[in-house]
Amino acid sequence: MAHFAKISEENEVLQVLSMEDVHTADSEGVETESIGQQYLETHNNWPAHLWIQTSYNTHLNQHILGGTPFRGNYASVGYEWDQANNIFWPAKPYASWVKNTTTASWESPIGAAPELTEEEAAANKRYYWNEANQSWDLTDPVA
Amino acid sequence: MEKKVLTEQALYYGDVSMPKGFEINSDKFKADILQAKLENNNFKFSKNWDRLNTFIKDYINLKHKISLVNKSTFGNFYKPFTLTEPSLQVDPVDLRNSPDFVLLYGVQVKDCFIKIFYDDNRRKGRSWDVELKNNMFVMFPSTNMYIIGNNDSKDLNFIQTITYEYI
């Protein structure tokens, strides 16, 4: 199956469709994105250049079956299509976070949350991003 | 002090901004409405209708997280200087099969307004007027009564209605 994201002219993902591989392949069976785009334009009333192929098995720029990752993340409604970086981005979680194009994920300006110690993990504690203070705060879910 | 909203009566409205080259053709859409009128209001699938319907469903889902499912559709035209009888798309004795929302789309309109009636707690029978323009839609709950007015002196107003339920 091939998957295509329908995007708006503002690069927002409107919906994701799956289609038979035969609709994206030429007469010799070679899959080409433009063939799928043309098929979707004809049958779905939306311009070919606003259909972007996406990989069901790509997440955070890793292919979960060990293959080659494709366009960062599997697209979903509300995602942003970033043509310059060739990546589908989920919604920005916090205003201060920035894109990491290597991992196709959003990162805090001070990096990832610190590792939990064994005691903290045993106590079910978690780090939460504090946007006001621009810091990772340790929160005790029991408290 | 906390607040919990139990229900809301929201209007959704705006232009149907299709990509260049894929705009809704109002002349053909108007012809589809007239054709349906000649065939006992049996509105057939058309490319223009599909563009409108898909646009609404995609954007309402994207912007408001509401998944819409089609219930019915019909087109109509309204004579100059006329006001329709109050309309209600919900069937009070068959709520199970009634739609949740009514959408009105201005196919080709001039000096057209929609008056939507609503209750604000004990303040009953209030109304809100929306001016419907070409290529503009307004969507509201099917439990709201509405009337359509044509203030123009010579032209017919063509409006497509689509009803939806949400899941």
PDB file of C-alpha atoms in Angstrom:
ATOM      1  CA  MET A   1       0.000   0.000   0.000  1.00  0.00           C
ATOM      2  CA  ALA A   2       1.103   3.554  -0.690  1.00  0.00           C
ATOM      3  CA  HIS A   3       0.125   6.440   1.552  1.00  0.00           C
ATOM      4  CA  PHE A   4      -0.360  10.052   0.522  1.00  0.00           C
ATOM      5  CA  ALA A   5      -1.033  13.128   2.627  1.00  0.00           C
ATOM      6  CA  LYS A   6      -3.435  15.710   1.284  1.00  0.00           C
ATOM      7  CA  ILE A   7      -2.079  19.117   2.237  1.00  0.00           C
ATOM      8  CA  SER A   8      -3.445  22.640   2.094  1.00  0.00           C
ATOM      9  CA  GLU A   9      -1.681  25.490   0.346  1.00  0.00           C
ATOM     10  CA  GLU A  10      -0.501  26.457   3.834  1.00  0.00           C
ATOM     11  CA  ASN A  11       1.190  23.040   4.171  1.00  0.00           C
ATOM     12  CA  GLU A  12      -1.199  21.643   6.798  1.00  0.00           C
ATOM     13  CA  VAL A  13      -2.070  17.964   6.449  1.00  0.00           C
ATOM     14  CA  LEU A  14      -5.816  17.672   5.821  1.00  0.00           C
ATOM     15  CA  GLN A  15      -6.114  13.906   5.498  1.00  0.00           C
ATOM     16  CA  VAL A  16      -4.056  10.825   4.714  1.00  0.00           C
ATOM     17  CA  LEU A  17      -5.172   8.250   2.165  1.00  0.00           C
ATOM     18  CA  SER A  18      -3.860   4.804   1.413  1.00  0.00           C
ATOM     19  CA  MET A  19      -4.014   3.387  -2.086  1.00  0.00           C
ATOM     20  CA  GLU A  20      -3.053   0.267  -3.980  1.00  0.00           C
ATOM     21  CA  ASP A  21       0.542   0.251  -5.209  1.00  0.00           C
ATOM     22  CA  VAL A  22      -0.695  -0.295  -8.732  1.00  0.00           C
ATOM     23  CA  HIS A  23      -1.923   3.314  -8.817  1.00  0.00           C
ATOM     24  CA  THR A  24       1.549   4.660  -8.133  1.00  0.00           C
ATOM     25  CA  ALA A  25       3.428   2.423 -10.568  1.00  0.00           C
ATOM     26  CA  ASP A  26       4.185   2.750 -14.247  1.00  0.00           C
ATOM     27  CA  SER A  27       3.679   0.004 -16.837  1.00  0.00           C
ATOM     28  CA  GLU A  28       6.903  -1.682 -15.727  1.00  0.00           C
ATOM     29  CA  GLY A  29       5.872  -1.719 -12.081  1.00  0.00           C
ATOM     30  CA  VAL A  30       8.213   1.050 -10.964  1.00  0.00           C
ATOM     31  CA  GLU A  31       6.609   3.135  -8.228  1.00  0.00           C
ATOM     32  CA  THR A  32       6.748   6.876  -8.799  1.00  0.00           C
ATOM     33  CA  GLU A  33       5.247   9.528  -6.559  1.00  0.00           C
ATOM     34  CA  SER A  34       4.092  11.689  -9.462  1.00  0.00           C
ATOM     35  CA  ILE A  35       1.949   8.842 -10.860  1.00  0.00           C
ATOM     36  CA  GLY A  36       0.166   8.541  -7.511  1.00  0.00           C
ATOM     37  CA  GLN A  37      -0.239  12.310  -7.344  1.00  0.00           C
ATOM     38  CA  GLN A  38      -1.804  12.394 -10.786  1.00  0.00           C
ATOM     39  CA  TYR A  39      -4.152   9.551  -9.880  1.00  0.00           C
ATOM     40  CA  LEU A  40      -5.247  11.374  -6.736  1.00  0.00           C
ATOM     41  CA  GLU A  41      -5.799  14.639  -8.586  1.00  0.00           C
ATOM     42  CA  THR A  42      -8.062  12.855 -11.052  1.00  0.00           C
ATOM     43  CA  HIS A  43     -10.065  10.948  -8.467  1.00  0.00           C
ATOM     44  CA  ASN A  44     -10.027  13.270  -5.461  1.00  0.00           C
ATOM     45  CA  ASN A  45     -10.535  16.738  -6.873  1.00  0.00           C
ATOM     46  CA  TRP A  46      -7.374  18.195  -5.366  1.00  0.00           C
ATOM     47  CA  PRO A  47      -4.225  19.355  -7.181  1.00  0.00           C
ATOM     48  CA  ALA A  48      -1.460  16.808  -7.726  1.00  0.00           C
ATOM     49  CA  HIS A  49       1.253  18.939  -6.103  1.00  0.00           C
ATOM     50  CA  LEU A  50      -0.750  19.026  -2.852  1.00  0.00           C
ATOM     51  CA  TRP A  51      -0.561  15.237  -2.436  1.00  0.00           C
ATOM     52  CA  ILE A  52       2.686  14.203  -0.753  1.00  0.00           C
ATOM     53  CA  GLN A  53       3.706  10.588  -0.304  1.00  0.00           C
ATOM     54  CA  THR A  54       4.360   9.495   3.270  1.00  0.00           C
ATOM     55  CA  SER A  55       5.748   6.345   4.866  1.00  0.00           C
ATOM     56  CA  TYR A  56       3.546   4.377   7.238  1.00  0.00           C
ATOM     57  CA  ASN A  57       6.598   2.830   8.893  1.00  0.00           C
ATOM     58  CA  THR A  58       8.643   5.969   9.473  1.00  0.00           C
ATOM     59  CA  HIS A  59       8.639   7.521  12.920  1.00  0.00           C
ATOM     60  CA  LEU A  60      11.159  10.044  14.248  1.00  0.00           C
ATOM     61  CA  ASN A  61      13.248   9.539  11.137  1.00  0.00           C
ATOM     62  CA  GLN A  62      13.611   5.805  11.828  1.00  0.00           C
ATOM     63  CA  HIS A  63      12.065   3.032   9.779  1.00  0.00           C
ATOM     64  CA  ILE A  64      10.471   0.667  12.275  1.00  0.00           C
ATOM     65  CA  LEU A  65      11.091  -2.346  10.009  1.00  0.00           C
ATOM     66  CA  GLY A  66      14.734  -1.468   9.480  1.00  0.00           C
ATOM     67  CA  GLY A  67      14.302   0.050   6.028  1.00  0.00           C
ATOM     68  CA  THR A  68      15.121   3.539   4.836  1.00  0.00           C
ATOM     69  CA  PRO A  69      13.169   6.249   6.647  1.00  0.00           C
ATOM     70  CA  PHE A  70      11.132   8.539   4.414  1.00  0.00           C
ATOM     71  CA  ARG A  71      10.169  12.139   5.216  1.00  0.00           C
ATOM     72  CA  GLY A  72      10.707  12.003   8.942  1.00  0.00           C
ATOM     73  CA  ASN A  73       7.318  10.936  10.234  1.00  0.00           C
ATOM     74  CA  TYR A  74       4.183   9.289   8.964  1.00  0.00           C
ATOM     75  CA  ALA A  75       1.843  12.189   8.231  1.00  0.00           C
ATOM     76  CA  SER A  76      -1.305  12.710  10.235  1.00  0.00           C
ATOM     77  CA  VAL A  77      -4.111  15.288  10.191  1.00  0.00           C
ATOM     78  CA  GLY A  78      -2.794  18.571  11.568  1.00  0.00           C
ATOM     79  CA  TYR A  79       0.856  17.838  10.779  1.00  0.00           C
ATOM     80  CA  GLU A  80       2.914  20.409   8.916  1.00  0.00           C
ATOM     81  CA  TRP A  81       4.615  19.573   5.636  1.00  0.00           C
ATOM     82  CA  ASP A  82       8.109  21.087   5.550  1.00  0.00           C
ATOM     83  CA  GLN A  83       9.211  21.002   1.948  1.00  0.00           C
ATOM     84  CA  ALA A  84      12.610  22.552   2.655  1.00  0.00           C
ATOM     85  CA  ASN A  85      13.568  19.761   5.049  1.00  0.00           C
ATOM     86  CA  ASN A  86      11.428  17.063   3.411  1.00  0.00           C
ATOM     87  CA  ILE A  87       9.796  16.211   6.766  1.00  0.00           C
ATOM     88  CA  PHE A  88       6.263  15.924   8.162  1.00  0.00           C
ATOM     89  CA  TRP A  89       6.178  17.610  11.577  1.00  0.00           C
ATOM     90  CA  PRO A  90       3.647  17.073  14.330  1.00  0.00           C
ATOM     91  CA  ALA A  91       2.252  20.164  16.059  1.00  0.00           C
ATOM     92  CA  LYS A  92       4.834  22.223  17.915  1.00  0.00           C
ATOM     93  CA  PRO A  93       4.420  21.272  21.588  1.00  0.00           C
ATOM     94  CA  TYR A  94       5.735  24.524  23.086  1.00  0.00           C
ATOM     95  CA  ALA A  95       6.472  27.936  21.593  1.00  0.00           C
ATOM     96  CA  SER A  96      10.151  27.775  22.482  1.00  0.00           C
ATOM     97  CA  TRP A  97      10.863  24.319  21.042  1.00  0.00           C
ATOM     98  CA  VAL A  98      12.901  23.963  17.895  1.00  0.00           C
ATOM     99  CA  LYS A  99      13.100  21.468  15.060  1.00  0.00           C
ATOM    100  CA  ASN A 100      15.710  18.743  15.101  1.00  0.00           C
ATOM    101  CA  THR A 101      15.879  17.689  11.468  1.00  0.00           C
ATOM    102  CA  THR A 102      18.084  14.689  12.252  1.00  0.00           C
ATOM    103  CA  THR A 103      15.519  13.023  14.500  1.00  0.00           C
ATOM    104  CA  ALA A 104      12.467  14.706  12.875  1.00  0.00           C
ATOM    105  CA  SER A 105      11.272  15.749  16.303  1.00  0.00           C
ATOM    106  CA  TRP A 106      10.801  18.889  18.387  1.00  0.00           C
ATOM    107  CA  GLU A 107      13.398  19.646  21.031  1.00  0.00           C
ATOM    108  CA  SER A 108      13.433  21.975  23.990  1.00  0.00           C
ATOM    109  CA  PRO A 109      15.964  24.816  23.780  1.00  0.00           C
ATOM    110  CA  ILE A 110      17.973  23.157  26.562  1.00  0.00           C
ATOM    111  CA  GLY A 111      17.833  19.669  25.103  1.00  0.00           C
ATOM    112  CA  ALA A 112      16.171  16.504  26.306  1.00  0.00           C
ATOM    113  CA  ALA A 113      14.951  15.947  29.878  1.00  0.00           C
ATOM    114  CA  PRO A 114      17.572  14.634  32.323  1.00  0.00           C
ATOM    115  CA  GLU A 115      17.679  10.890  32.924  1.00  0.00           C
ATOM    116  CA  LEU A 116      15.623   9.731  35.884  1.00  0.00           C
ATOM    117  CA  THR A 117      17.536   8.177  38.739  1.00  0.00           C
ATOM    118  CA  GLU A 118      16.494   4.686  39.858  1.00  0.00           C
ATOM    119  CA  GLU A 119      14.748   6.123  42.926  1.00  0.00           C
ATOM    120  CA  GLU A 120      12.845   8.665  40.835  1.00  0.00           C
ATOM    121  CA  ALA A 121      11.785   6.012  38.335  1.00  0.00           C
ATOM    122  CA  ALA A 122      10.678   3.690  41.142  1.00  0.00           C
ATOM    123  CA  ALA A 123       8.616   6.519  42.604  1.00  0.00           C
ATOM    124  CA  ASN A 124       6.965   7.021  39.186  1.00  0.00           C
ATOM    125  CA  LYS A 125       8.279  10.541  38.869  1.00  0.00           C
ATOM    126  CA  ARG A 126       8.497  12.264  35.504  1.00  0.00           C
ATOM    127  CA  TYR A 127      10.089  15.333  34.010  1.00  0.00           C
ATOM    128  CA  TYR A 128       7.683  17.879  32.551  1.00  0.00           C
ATOM    129  CA  TRP A 129       8.616  20.877  30.462  1.00  0.00           C
ATOM    130  CA  ASN A 130       7.992  24.197  32.206  1.00  0.00           C
ATOM    131  CA  GLU A 131       7.587  26.714  29.411  1.00  0.00           C
ATOM    132  CA  ALA A 132       7.420  29.734  31.739  1.00  0.00           C
ATOM    133  CA  ASN A 133      10.741  28.900  33.397  1.00  0.00           C
ATOM    134  CA  GLN A 134      12.270  27.206  30.361  1.00  0.00           C
ATOM    135  CA  SER A 135      13.257  24.232  32.468  1.00  0.00           C
ATOM    136  CA  TRP A 136      12.586  20.534  33.014  1.00  0.00           C
ATOM    137  CA  ASP A 137      10.718  20.137  36.316  1.00  0.00           C
ATOM    138  CA  LEU A 138      10.508  16.871  38.178  1.00  0.00           C
ATOM    139  CA  THR A 139       6.915  16.132  39.045  1.00  0.00           C
ATOM    140  CA  ASP A 140       5.693  13.571  41.493  1.00  0.00           C
ATOM    141  CA  PRO A 141       2.393  12.174  40.159  1.00  0.00           C
ATOM    142  CA  VAL A 142       1.378  11.023  43.639  1.00  0.00           C
ATOM    143  CA  ALA A 143       1.753  14.451  45.229  1.00  0.00           C
TER     144      ALA A 143
ATOM    145  CA  MET B   1     -14.030  28.559  41.010  1.00  0.00           C
ATOM    146  CA  GLU B   2     -14.335  26.280  37.993  1.00  0.00           C
ATOM    147  CA  LYS B   3     -16.475  26.319  34.875  1.00  0.00           C
ATOM    148  CA  LYS B   4     -17.728  23.447  32.751  1.00  0.00           C
ATOM    149  CA  VAL B   5     -19.359  24.022  29.370  1.00  0.00           C
ATOM    150  CA  LEU B   6     -22.053  21.376  28.948  1.00  0.00           C
ATOM    151  CA  THR B   7     -23.157  22.380  25.469  1.00  0.00           C
ATOM    152  CA  GLU B   8     -22.582  25.127  22.987  1.00  0.00           C
ATOM    153  CA  GLN B   9     -24.320  26.555  19.971  1.00  0.00           C
ATOM    154  CA  ALA B  10     -21.511  27.445  17.634  1.00  0.00           C
ATOM    155  CA  LEU B  11     -21.623  28.926  14.162  1.00  0.00           C
ATOM    156  CA  TYR B  12     -18.873  28.011  11.751  1.00  0.00           C
ATOM    157  CA  TYR B  13     -18.520  30.244   8.735  1.00  0.00           C
ATOM    158  CA  GLY B  14     -16.029  31.398   6.149  1.00  0.00           C
ATOM    159  CA  ASP B  15     -14.997  31.213   2.535  1.00  0.00           C
ATOM    160  CA  VAL B  16     -14.356  28.007   0.659  1.00  0.00           C
ATOM    161  CA  SER B  17     -10.766  28.743  -0.351  1.00  0.00           C
ATOM    162  CA  MET B  18      -9.943  26.084  -2.893  1.00  0.00           C
ATOM    163  CA  PRO B  19      -6.513  25.827  -4.532  1.00  0.00           C
ATOM    164  CA  LYS B  20      -6.016  27.716  -7.781  1.00  0.00           C
ATOM    165  CA  GLY B  21      -7.541  25.886 -10.718  1.00  0.00           C
ATOM    166  CA  PHE B  22      -9.800  23.851  -8.426  1.00  0.00           C
ATOM    167  CA  GLU B  23     -12.255  26.581  -7.465  1.00  0.00           C
ATOM    168  CA  ILE B  24     -15.965  25.794  -7.337  1.00  0.00           C
ATOM    169  CA  ASN B  25     -17.639  26.744 -10.602  1.00  0.00           C
ATOM    170  CA  SER B  26     -20.744  28.625  -9.476  1.00  0.00           C
ATOM    171  CA  ASP B  27     -22.400  28.596 -12.914  1.00  0.00           C
ATOM    172  CA  LYS B  28     -22.166  24.822 -13.174  1.00  0.00           C
ATOM    173  CA  PHE B  29     -23.229  24.430  -9.552  1.00  0.00           C
ATOM    174  CA  LYS B  30     -26.270  26.607 -10.244  1.00  0.00           C
ATOM    175  CA  ALA B  31     -27.092  24.464 -13.274  1.00  0.00           C
ATOM    176  CA  ASP B  32     -26.851  21.350 -11.063  1.00  0.00           C
ATOM    177  CA  ILE B  33     -29.381  22.867  -8.666  1.00  0.00           C
ATOM    178  CA  LEU B  34     -31.788  23.697 -11.485  1.00  0.00           C
ATOM    179  CA  GLN B  35     -31.337  20.220 -12.962  1.00  0.00           C
ATOM    180  CA  ALA B  36     -32.135  18.656  -9.596  1.00  0.00           C
ATOM    181  CA  LYS B  37     -35.264  20.813  -9.361  1.00  0.00           C
ATOM    182  CA  LEU B  38     -36.429  19.382 -12.660  1.00  0.00           C
ATOM    183  CA  GLU B  39     -35.846  15.877 -11.340  1.00  0.00           C
ATOM    184  CA  ASN B  40     -37.872  15.973  -8.145  1.00  0.00           C
ATOM    185  CA  ASN B  41     -35.075  17.450  -6.016  1.00  0.00           C
ATOM    186  CA  ASN B  42     -32.898  14.449  -6.658  1.00  0.00           C
ATOM    187  CA  PHE B  43     -29.535  16.190  -6.335  1.00  0.00           C
ATOM    188  CA  LYS B  44     -26.942  14.088  -8.105  1.00  0.00           C
ATOM    189  CA  PHE B  45     -23.266  13.879  -7.297  1.00  0.00           C
ATOM    190  CA  SER B  46     -21.271  16.604  -9.021  1.00  0.00           C
ATOM    191  CA  LYS B  47     -17.638  17.627  -9.021  1.00  0.00           C
ATOM    192  CA  ASN B  48     -18.436  21.063  -7.617  1.00  0.00           C
ATOM    193  CA  TRP B  49     -20.558  19.671  -4.829  1.00  0.00           C
ATOM    194  CA  ASP B  50     -17.809  17.185  -3.984  1.00  0.00           C
ATOM    195  CA  ARG B  51     -15.227  19.982  -3.778  1.00  0.00           C
ATOM    196  CA  LEU B  52     -17.437  21.890  -1.356  1.00  0.00           C
ATOM    197  CA  ASN B  53     -18.293  18.858   0.755  1.00  0.00           C
ATOM    198  CA  THR B  54     -14.702  17.608   0.996  1.00  0.00           C
ATOM    199  CA  PHE B  55     -13.376  21.066   1.811  1.00  0.00           C
ATOM    200  CA  ILE B  56     -15.866  21.480   4.666  1.00  0.00           C
ATOM    201  CA  LYS B  57     -15.219  18.039   6.138  1.00  0.00           C
ATOM    202  CA  ASP B  58     -11.437  18.381   5.911  1.00  0.00           C
ATOM    203  CA  TYR B  59     -11.238  21.844   7.425  1.00  0.00           C
ATOM    204  CA  ILE B  60     -13.824  21.308  10.171  1.00  0.00           C
ATOM    205  CA  ASN B  61     -11.850  18.235  11.196  1.00  0.00           C
ATOM    206  CA  LEU B  62      -8.529  20.065  11.016  1.00  0.00           C
ATOM    207  CA  LYS B  63      -9.563  23.281  12.764  1.00  0.00           C
ATOM    208  CA  HIS B  64     -12.268  22.082  15.164  1.00  0.00           C
ATOM    209  CA  LYS B  65     -11.645  18.317  15.533  1.00  0.00           C
ATOM    210  CA  ILE B  66     -15.172  17.442  14.426  1.00  0.00           C
ATOM    211  CA  SER B  67     -15.608  14.486  12.063  1.00  0.00           C
ATOM    212  CA  LEU B  68     -18.637  15.052   9.868  1.00  0.00           C
ATOM    213  CA  VAL B  69     -20.698  12.430   8.066  1.00  0.00           C
ATOM    214  CA  ASN B  70     -23.151  13.401   5.346  1.00  0.00           C
ATOM    215  CA  LYS B  71     -26.877  13.044   5.970  1.00  0.00           C
ATOM    216  CA  SER B  72     -28.593  14.807   3.092  1.00  0.00           C
ATOM    217  CA  THR B  73     -28.188  17.595   0.573  1.00  0.00           C
ATOM    218  CA  PHE B  74     -30.409  19.753  -1.596  1.00  0.00           C
ATOM    219  CA  GLY B  75     -30.123  22.943  -3.555  1.00  0.00           C
ATOM    220  CA  ASN B  76     -32.656  25.720  -3.816  1.00  0.00           C
ATOM    221  CA  PHE B  77     -33.229  29.161  -5.267  1.00  0.00           C
ATOM    222  CA  TYR B  78     -34.947  32.056  -3.585  1.00  0.00           C
ATOM    223  CA  LYS B  79     -36.923  34.749  -5.354  1.00  0.00           C
ATOM    224  CA  PRO B  80     -36.227  38.503  -5.023  1.00  0.00           C
ATOM    225  CA  PHE B  81     -37.650  40.263  -1.972  1.00  0.00           C
ATOM    226  CA  THR B  82     -38.723  37.045  -0.301  1.00  0.00           C
ATOM    227  CA  LEU B  83     -38.326  35.611   3.134  1.00  0.00           C
ATOM    228  CA  THR B  84     -38.631  31.863   3.608  1.00  0.00           C
ATOM    229  CA  GLU B  85     -40.782  30.189   6.195  1.00  0.00           C
ATOM    230  CA  PRO B  86     -38.787  29.192   9.283  1.00  0.00           C
ATOM    231  CA  SER B  87     -36.865  25.979   8.575  1.00  0.00           C
ATOM    232  CA  LEU B  88     -35.690  23.320  10.963  1.00  0.00           C
ATOM    233  CA  GLN B  89     -33.526  20.418   9.828  1.00  0.00           C
ATOM    234  CA  VAL B  90     -33.842  18.371  13.005  1.00  0.00           C
ATOM    235  CA  ASP B  91     -36.926  16.181  13.215  1.00  0.00           C
ATOM    236  CA  PRO B  92     -38.188  16.551  16.807  1.00  0.00           C
ATOM    237  CA  VAL B  93     -39.950  13.188  16.669  1.00  0.00           C
ATOM    238  CA  ASP B  94     -37.007  11.357  15.073  1.00  0.00           C
ATOM    239  CA  LEU B  95     -33.903  12.710  16.742  1.00  0.00           C
ATOM    240  CA  ARG B  96     -32.087   9.447  16.192  1.00  0.00           C
ATOM    241  CA  ASN B  97     -32.065   9.932  12.423  1.00  0.00           C
ATOM    242  CA  SER B  98     -31.740  13.703  12.456  1.00  0.00           C
ATOM    243  CA  PRO B  99     -28.580  15.575  11.492  1.00  0.00           C
ATOM    244  CA  ASP B 100     -26.395  17.476  13.941  1.00  0.00           C
ATOM    245  CA  PHE B 101     -25.460  20.378  11.689  1.00  0.00           C
ATOM    246  CA  VAL B 102     -26.879  22.346   8.790  1.00  0.00           C
ATOM    247  CA  LEU B 103     -24.583  23.952   6.266  1.00  0.00           C
ATOM    248  CA  LEU B 104     -25.722  26.658   3.870  1.00  0.00           C
ATOM    249  CA  TYR B 105     -23.418  27.556   0.995  1.00  0.00           C
ATOM    250  CA  GLY B 106     -23.818  30.623  -1.216  1.00  0.00           C
ATOM    251  CA  VAL B 107     -23.587  29.259  -4.758  1.00  0.00           C
ATOM    252  CA  GLN B 108     -24.674  32.502  -6.407  1.00  0.00           C
ATOM    253  CA  VAL B 109     -26.207  35.032  -4.067  1.00  0.00           C
ATOM    254  CA  LYS B 110     -26.702  38.767  -3.746  1.00  0.00           C
ATOM    255  CA  ASP B 111     -28.074  40.695  -0.760  1.00  0.00           C
ATOM    256  CA  CYS B 112     -28.771  37.422   0.996  1.00  0.00           C
ATOM    257  CA  PHE B 113     -29.000  36.916   4.731  1.00  0.00           C
ATOM    258  CA  ILE B 114     -29.610  33.997   7.057  1.00  0.00           C
ATOM    259  CA  LYS B 115     -31.409  34.653  10.317  1.00  0.00           C
ATOM    260  CA  ILE B 116     -30.625  31.968  12.865  1.00  0.00           C
ATOM    261  CA  PHE B 117     -32.812  31.705  15.954  1.00  0.00           C
ATOM    262  CA  TYR B 118     -31.475  30.560  19.293  1.00  0.00           C
ATOM    263  CA  ASP B 119     -32.256  30.609  22.995  1.00  0.00           C
ATOM    264  CA  ASP B 120     -29.915  32.143  25.526  1.00  0.00           C
ATOM    265  CA  ASN B 121     -31.064  30.438  28.703  1.00  0.00           C
ATOM    266  CA  ARG B 122     -34.363  32.123  29.661  1.00  0.00           C
ATOM    267  CA  ARG B 123     -33.962  34.713  26.915  1.00  0.00           C
ATOM    268  CA  LYS B 124     -35.910  32.854  24.241  1.00  0.00           C
ATOM    269  CA  GLY B 125     -36.238  33.580  20.546  1.00  0.00           C
ATOM    270  CA  ARG B 126     -33.060  35.529  19.998  1.00  0.00           C
ATOM    271  CA  SER B 127     -31.658  35.687  16.491  1.00  0.00           C
ATOM    272  CA  TRP B 128     -28.385  36.269  14.734  1.00  0.00           C
ATOM    273  CA  ASP B 129     -28.113  37.521  11.157  1.00  0.00           C
ATOM    274  CA  VAL B 130     -25.362  36.369   8.854  1.00  0.00           C
ATOM    275  CA  GLU B 131     -24.854  37.883   5.432  1.00  0.00           C
ATOM    276  CA  LEU B 132     -24.264  35.033   3.002  1.00  0.00           C
ATOM    277  CA  LYS B 133     -21.975  35.869   0.111  1.00  0.00           C
ATOM    278  CA  ASN B 134     -20.795  33.992  -2.946  1.00  0.00           C
ATOM    279  CA  ASN B 135     -18.554  31.040  -2.105  1.00  0.00           C
ATOM    280  CA  MET B 136     -19.202  31.478   1.621  1.00  0.00           C
ATOM    281  CA  PHE B 137     -20.662  28.918   3.994  1.00  0.00           C
ATOM    282  CA  VAL B 138     -22.318  29.054   7.375  1.00  0.00           C
ATOM    283  CA  MET B 139     -22.826  25.930   9.492  1.00  0.00           C
ATOM    284  CA  PHE B 140     -24.859  25.742  12.701  1.00  0.00           C
ATOM    285  CA  PRO B 141     -26.681  23.176  14.875  1.00  0.00           C
ATOM    286  CA  SER B 142     -29.680  21.520  13.258  1.00  0.00           C
ATOM    287  CA  THR B 143     -31.786  22.357  16.308  1.00  0.00           C
ATOM    288  CA  ASN B 144     -31.617  26.061  15.410  1.00  0.00           C
ATOM    289  CA  MET B 145     -34.508  27.341  13.338  1.00  0.00           C
ATOM    290  CA  TYR B 146     -33.532  29.651  10.473  1.00  0.00           C
ATOM    291  CA  ILE B 147     -34.941  31.724   7.674  1.00  0.00           C
ATOM    292  CA  ILE B 148     -33.335  32.787   4.416  1.00  0.00           C
ATOM    293  CA  GLY B 149     -33.922  36.258   3.044  1.00  0.00           C
ATOM    294  CA  ASN B 150     -33.312  37.677  -0.414  1.00  0.00           C
ATOM    295  CA  ASN B 151     -33.179  41.477  -0.329  1.00  0.00           C
ATOM    296  CA  ASP B 152     -32.173  41.812  -3.948  1.00  0.00           C
ATOM    297  CA  SER B 153     -34.746  43.270  -6.320  1.00  0.00           C
ATOM    298  CA  LYS B 154     -34.187  41.149  -9.407  1.00  0.00           C
ATOM    299  CA  ASP B 155     -31.869  38.159  -9.000  1.00  0.00           C
ATOM    300  CA  LEU B 156     -32.531  34.688  -7.667  1.00  0.00           C
ATOM    301  CA  ASN B 157     -30.297  33.489  -4.844  1.00  0.00           C
ATOM    302  CA  PHE B 158     -28.903  29.962  -5.223  1.00  0.00           C
ATOM    303  CA  ILE B 159     -28.014  28.146  -2.021  1.00  0.00           C
ATOM    304  CA  GLN B 160     -26.880  24.582  -1.434  1.00  0.00           C
ATOM    305  CA  THR B 161     -27.817  22.950   1.866  1.00  0.00           C
ATOM    306  CA  ILE B 162     -25.898  20.011   3.317  1.00  0.00           C
ATOM    307  CA  THR B 163     -26.733  18.333   6.604  1.00  0.00           C
ATOM    308  CA  TYR B 164     -24.220  16.417   8.689  1.00  0.00           C
ATOM    309  CA  GLU B 165     -23.980  14.342  11.796  1.00  0.00           C
ATOM    310  CA  TYR B 166     -20.777  14.211  13.751  1.00  0.00           C
ATOM    311  CA  ILE B 167     -19.010  11.183  15.111  1.00  0.00           C
TER     312      ILE B 167
END
